[in-house]
Short mmCIF file of C-alpha atoms in Angstrom, two decimals:
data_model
loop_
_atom_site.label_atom_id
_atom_site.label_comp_id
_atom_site.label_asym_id
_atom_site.label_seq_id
_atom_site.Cartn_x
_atom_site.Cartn_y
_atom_site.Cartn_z
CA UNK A 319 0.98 1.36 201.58
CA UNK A 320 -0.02 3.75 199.08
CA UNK A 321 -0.07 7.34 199.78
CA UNK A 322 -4.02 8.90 199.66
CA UNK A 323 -4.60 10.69 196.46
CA UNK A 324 -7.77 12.84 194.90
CA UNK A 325 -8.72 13.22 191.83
CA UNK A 326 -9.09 16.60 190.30
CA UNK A 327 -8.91 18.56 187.29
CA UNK A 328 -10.42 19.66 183.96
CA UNK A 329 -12.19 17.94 181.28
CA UNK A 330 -13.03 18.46 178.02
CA UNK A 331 -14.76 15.61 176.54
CA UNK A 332 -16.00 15.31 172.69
CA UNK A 333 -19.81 14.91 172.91
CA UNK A 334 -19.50 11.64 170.61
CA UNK A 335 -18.07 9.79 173.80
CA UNK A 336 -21.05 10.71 175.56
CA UNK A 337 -23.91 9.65 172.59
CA UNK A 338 -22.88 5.95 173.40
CA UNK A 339 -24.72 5.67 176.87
CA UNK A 340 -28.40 4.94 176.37
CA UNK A 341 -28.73 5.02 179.96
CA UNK A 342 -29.96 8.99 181.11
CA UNK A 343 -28.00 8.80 184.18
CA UNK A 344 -24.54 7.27 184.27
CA UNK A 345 -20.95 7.66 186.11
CA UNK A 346 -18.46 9.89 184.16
CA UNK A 347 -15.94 7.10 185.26
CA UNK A 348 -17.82 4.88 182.91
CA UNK A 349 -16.14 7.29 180.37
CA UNK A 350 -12.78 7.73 181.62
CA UNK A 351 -12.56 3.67 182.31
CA UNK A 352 -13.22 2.76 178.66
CA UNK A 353 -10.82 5.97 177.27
CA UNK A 354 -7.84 3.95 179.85
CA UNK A 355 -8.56 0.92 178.46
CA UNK A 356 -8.06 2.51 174.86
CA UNK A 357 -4.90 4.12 176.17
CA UNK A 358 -6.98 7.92 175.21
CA UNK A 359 -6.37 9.25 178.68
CA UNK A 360 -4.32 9.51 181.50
CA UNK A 361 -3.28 10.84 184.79
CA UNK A 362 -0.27 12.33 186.77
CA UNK A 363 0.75 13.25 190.23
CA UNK A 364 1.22 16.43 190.83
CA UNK A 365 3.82 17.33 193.63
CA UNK A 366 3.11 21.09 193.96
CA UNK A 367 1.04 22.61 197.15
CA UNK A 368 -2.34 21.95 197.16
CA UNK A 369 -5.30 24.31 198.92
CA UNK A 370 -8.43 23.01 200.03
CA UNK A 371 -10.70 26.32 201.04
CA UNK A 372 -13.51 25.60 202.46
CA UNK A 373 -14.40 27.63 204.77
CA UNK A 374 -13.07 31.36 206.09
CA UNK A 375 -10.27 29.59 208.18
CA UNK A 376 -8.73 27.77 205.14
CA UNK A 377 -8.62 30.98 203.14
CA UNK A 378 -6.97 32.97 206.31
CA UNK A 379 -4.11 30.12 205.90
CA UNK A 380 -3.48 30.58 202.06
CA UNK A 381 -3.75 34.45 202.77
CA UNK A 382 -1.20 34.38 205.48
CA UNK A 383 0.77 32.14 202.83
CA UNK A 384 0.63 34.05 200.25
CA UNK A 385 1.73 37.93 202.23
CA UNK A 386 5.23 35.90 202.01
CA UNK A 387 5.14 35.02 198.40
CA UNK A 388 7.78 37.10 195.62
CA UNK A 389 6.40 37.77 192.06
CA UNK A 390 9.65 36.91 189.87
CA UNK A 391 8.94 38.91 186.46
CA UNK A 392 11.75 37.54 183.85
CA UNK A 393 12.86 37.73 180.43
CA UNK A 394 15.51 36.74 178.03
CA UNK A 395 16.73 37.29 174.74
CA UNK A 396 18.01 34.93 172.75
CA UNK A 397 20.25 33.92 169.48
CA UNK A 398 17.55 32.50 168.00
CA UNK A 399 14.30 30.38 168.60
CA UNK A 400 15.76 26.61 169.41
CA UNK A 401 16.26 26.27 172.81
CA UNK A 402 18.10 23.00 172.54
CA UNK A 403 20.30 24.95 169.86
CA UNK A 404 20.27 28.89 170.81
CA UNK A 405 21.53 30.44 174.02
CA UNK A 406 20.46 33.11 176.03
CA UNK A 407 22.22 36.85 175.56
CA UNK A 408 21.00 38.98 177.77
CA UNK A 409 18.65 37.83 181.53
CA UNK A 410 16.10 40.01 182.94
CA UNK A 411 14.91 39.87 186.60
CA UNK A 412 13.18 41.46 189.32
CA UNK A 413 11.46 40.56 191.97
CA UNK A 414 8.33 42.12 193.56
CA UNK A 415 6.44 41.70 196.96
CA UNK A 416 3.09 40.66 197.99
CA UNK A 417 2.21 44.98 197.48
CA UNK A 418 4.17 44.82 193.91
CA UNK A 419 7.79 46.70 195.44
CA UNK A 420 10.97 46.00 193.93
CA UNK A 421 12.84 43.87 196.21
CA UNK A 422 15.41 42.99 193.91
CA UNK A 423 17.13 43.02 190.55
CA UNK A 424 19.36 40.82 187.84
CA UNK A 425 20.28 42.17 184.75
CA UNK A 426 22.89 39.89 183.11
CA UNK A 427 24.48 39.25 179.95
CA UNK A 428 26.28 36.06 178.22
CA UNK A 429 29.18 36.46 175.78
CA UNK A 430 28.27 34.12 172.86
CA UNK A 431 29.07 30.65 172.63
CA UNK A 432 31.67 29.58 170.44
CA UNK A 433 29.46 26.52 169.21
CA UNK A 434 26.13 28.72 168.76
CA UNK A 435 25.52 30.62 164.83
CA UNK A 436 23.07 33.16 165.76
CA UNK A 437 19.86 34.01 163.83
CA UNK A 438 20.01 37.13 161.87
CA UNK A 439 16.66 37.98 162.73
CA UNK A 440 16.76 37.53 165.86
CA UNK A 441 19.69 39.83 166.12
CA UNK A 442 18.06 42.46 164.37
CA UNK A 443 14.72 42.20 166.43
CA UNK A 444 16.94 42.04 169.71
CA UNK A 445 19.19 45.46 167.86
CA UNK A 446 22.33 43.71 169.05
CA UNK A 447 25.42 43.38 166.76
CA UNK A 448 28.18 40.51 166.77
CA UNK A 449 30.81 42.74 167.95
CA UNK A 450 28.55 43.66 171.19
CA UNK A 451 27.76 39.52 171.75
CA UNK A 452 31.05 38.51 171.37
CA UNK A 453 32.45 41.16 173.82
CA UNK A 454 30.59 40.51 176.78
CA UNK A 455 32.33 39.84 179.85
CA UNK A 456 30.35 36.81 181.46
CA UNK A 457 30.59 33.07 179.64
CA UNK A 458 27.28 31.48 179.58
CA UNK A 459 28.50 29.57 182.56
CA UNK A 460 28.89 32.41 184.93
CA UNK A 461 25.22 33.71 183.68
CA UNK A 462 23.90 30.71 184.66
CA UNK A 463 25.20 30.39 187.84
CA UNK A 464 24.71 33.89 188.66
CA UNK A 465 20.57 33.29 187.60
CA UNK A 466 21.00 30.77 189.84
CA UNK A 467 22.45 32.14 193.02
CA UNK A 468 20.01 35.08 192.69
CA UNK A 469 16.83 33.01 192.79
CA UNK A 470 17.93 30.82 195.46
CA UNK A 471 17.38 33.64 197.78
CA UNK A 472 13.45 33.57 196.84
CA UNK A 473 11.31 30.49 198.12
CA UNK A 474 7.83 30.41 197.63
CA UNK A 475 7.68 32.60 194.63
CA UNK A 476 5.47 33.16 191.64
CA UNK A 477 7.46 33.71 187.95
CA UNK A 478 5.72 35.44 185.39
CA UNK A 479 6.69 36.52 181.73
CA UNK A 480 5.27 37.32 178.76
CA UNK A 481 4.95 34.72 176.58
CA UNK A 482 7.42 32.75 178.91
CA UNK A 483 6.21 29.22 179.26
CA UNK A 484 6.27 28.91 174.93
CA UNK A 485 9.61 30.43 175.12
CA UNK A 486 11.86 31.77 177.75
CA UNK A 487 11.27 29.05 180.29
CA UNK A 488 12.43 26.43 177.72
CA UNK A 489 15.36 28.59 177.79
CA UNK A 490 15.45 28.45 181.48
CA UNK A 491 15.20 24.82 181.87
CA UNK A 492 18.01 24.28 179.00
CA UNK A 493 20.33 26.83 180.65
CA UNK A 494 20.19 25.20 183.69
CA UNK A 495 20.06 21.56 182.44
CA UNK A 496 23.11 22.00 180.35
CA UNK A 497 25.08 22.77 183.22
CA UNK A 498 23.94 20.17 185.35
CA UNK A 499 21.26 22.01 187.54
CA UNK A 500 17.72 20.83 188.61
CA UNK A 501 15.84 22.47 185.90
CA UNK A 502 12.61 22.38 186.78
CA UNK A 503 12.49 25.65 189.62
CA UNK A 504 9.53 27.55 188.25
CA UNK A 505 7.21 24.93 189.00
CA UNK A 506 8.12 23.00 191.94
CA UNK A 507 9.04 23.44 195.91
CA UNK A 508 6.45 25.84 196.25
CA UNK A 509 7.07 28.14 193.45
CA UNK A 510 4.24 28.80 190.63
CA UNK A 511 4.24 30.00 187.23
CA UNK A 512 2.42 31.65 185.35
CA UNK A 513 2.43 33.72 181.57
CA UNK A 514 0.64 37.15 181.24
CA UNK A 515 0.36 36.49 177.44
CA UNK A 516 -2.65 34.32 177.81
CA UNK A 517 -3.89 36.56 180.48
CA UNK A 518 -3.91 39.84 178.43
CA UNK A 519 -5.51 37.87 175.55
CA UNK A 520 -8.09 36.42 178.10
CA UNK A 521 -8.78 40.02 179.23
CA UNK A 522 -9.68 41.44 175.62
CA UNK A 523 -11.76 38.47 175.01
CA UNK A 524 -13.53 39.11 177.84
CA UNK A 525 -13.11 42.87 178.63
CA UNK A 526 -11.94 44.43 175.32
CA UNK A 527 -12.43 47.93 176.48
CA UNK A 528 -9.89 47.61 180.06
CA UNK A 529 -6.89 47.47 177.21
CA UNK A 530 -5.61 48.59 174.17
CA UNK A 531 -4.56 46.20 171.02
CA UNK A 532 -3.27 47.51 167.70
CA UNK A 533 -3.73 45.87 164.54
CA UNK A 534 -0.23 45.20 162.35
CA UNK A 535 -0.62 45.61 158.05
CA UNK A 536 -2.73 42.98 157.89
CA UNK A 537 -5.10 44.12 159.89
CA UNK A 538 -5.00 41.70 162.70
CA UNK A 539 -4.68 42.06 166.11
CA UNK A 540 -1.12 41.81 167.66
CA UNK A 541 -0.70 40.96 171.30
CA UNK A 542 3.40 41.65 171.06
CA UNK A 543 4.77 43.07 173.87
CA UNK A 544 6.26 46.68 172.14
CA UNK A 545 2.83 46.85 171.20
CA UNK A 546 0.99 46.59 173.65
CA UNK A 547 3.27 49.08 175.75
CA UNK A 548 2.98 51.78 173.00
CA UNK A 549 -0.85 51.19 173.00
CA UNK A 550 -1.11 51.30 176.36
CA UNK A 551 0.73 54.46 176.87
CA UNK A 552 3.85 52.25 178.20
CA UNK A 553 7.57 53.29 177.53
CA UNK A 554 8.65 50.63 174.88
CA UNK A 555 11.89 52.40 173.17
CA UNK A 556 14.28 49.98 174.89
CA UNK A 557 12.45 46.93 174.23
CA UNK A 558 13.57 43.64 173.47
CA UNK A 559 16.66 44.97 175.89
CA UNK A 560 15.59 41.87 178.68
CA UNK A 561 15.42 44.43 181.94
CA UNK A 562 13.54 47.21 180.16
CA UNK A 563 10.88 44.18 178.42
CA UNK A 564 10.49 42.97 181.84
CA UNK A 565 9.04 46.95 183.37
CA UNK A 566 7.13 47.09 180.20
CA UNK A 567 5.74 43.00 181.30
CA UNK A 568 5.02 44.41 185.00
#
């Protein structure tokens, strides 16, 4: 027996697939069958909560749901780019309620790895020397399973970064791969993610006056995080130190 499944989702369709049909009124499946048969499209289940509101009951559920939910705000920084390559230096985390309260916090850092070379520049832009990286207390191990032991105290949560899903939750999922544990925690048993890069840049497409963007020398606009704090009247002279980047995120 097969378990019951809907379909749902977004589309976005090049208007040459639709020219084909003569007919005026057709099924969009006619679409999707022929882009299967071509191998152009696909589907996947996806094993994370679902809500169906329909009515005021069904939103009263996700409400009462969603009064238990943590916001997990994170950061890292890293020797370089690569996450298969790099490692992470320095974890930021805290944890907010449904009313945006600190409910908890994680600031950790890794001692470098003797098989990682770490990128000048990322050095520089993180203001850390290889003295300081070297002489950190914690292996990469303990991190890790201190990251790890912290967040297994939150169930239900949301994590949120800036510009996290590009980059620090590849991090995250390498961290936690290498040393053997389930890897994919920001997405599934009821947790959510989410990255407030794309939201900010969403919000001055839309709503350009609600926040502040400077331009860099070339005269284009630069969503980084320092900059946006220091636009936005935001503390920023500790960042790209992970805690303080992840006040200046929330």
């Amino acid at each position: 027996n097969f378990p019951e499944y809907t379909f749902t989702g977004l589309q976005i369709i090049n208007p040459k697939k639709l020219n084909k049909f003569k007919k005026k009124k057709f099924s969009i499946r006619e679409i999707f069958f022929s882009l299967i048969d071509k191998g152009r499209i696909y589907g996947f289940i996806d094993k994370n909560p679902w809500y169906h509101i329909s009515n005021p009951q069904d939103l009263n559920k996700l409400n009462i749901r969603l009064k238990w939910m943590a916001y997990i705000i994170y950061d890292f920084e890293t020797t370089g780019r690569s996450a298969r390559f790099d490692q992470i230096l320095q974890a930021g985390f805290i944890v907010y309620d449904k009313n945006f309260n600190s409910k908890g916090k994680l600031n950790i850092k890794s001692r470098l790895n003797s098989d990682v070379v770490p990128s000048i520049k990322a050095l520089r832009v993180n203001k850390l020397r290889i003295a300081e990286i070297l002489s950190y207390n914690k292996t990469y191990y303990e991190m890790v399973l201190e990251i790890k032991k912290f967040l297994e105290k939150y169930k239900n949560s949301f994590f949120l970064g800036f510009n996290s899903i590009n980059f620090d939750e590849e991090f995250f999922r390498q961290a936690f791969w290498e040393h053997f544990i389930f890897p994919y925690l920001t997405n599934t048993n009821g947790n959510y993610r989410g990255d407030l890069l794309n939201f900010v840049t969403m919000v001055h497409a839309f709503r350009n006056e609600q926040i502040n963007v400077e331009r860099n020398d070339y005269g284009k606009l630069t969503f980084r995080l320092e900059s946006l704090a220091r636009a936005n009247n935001f503390d920023s002279n500790e960042s790209h130190e992970a805690i303080a980047d992840v006040e200046s995120t929330m």
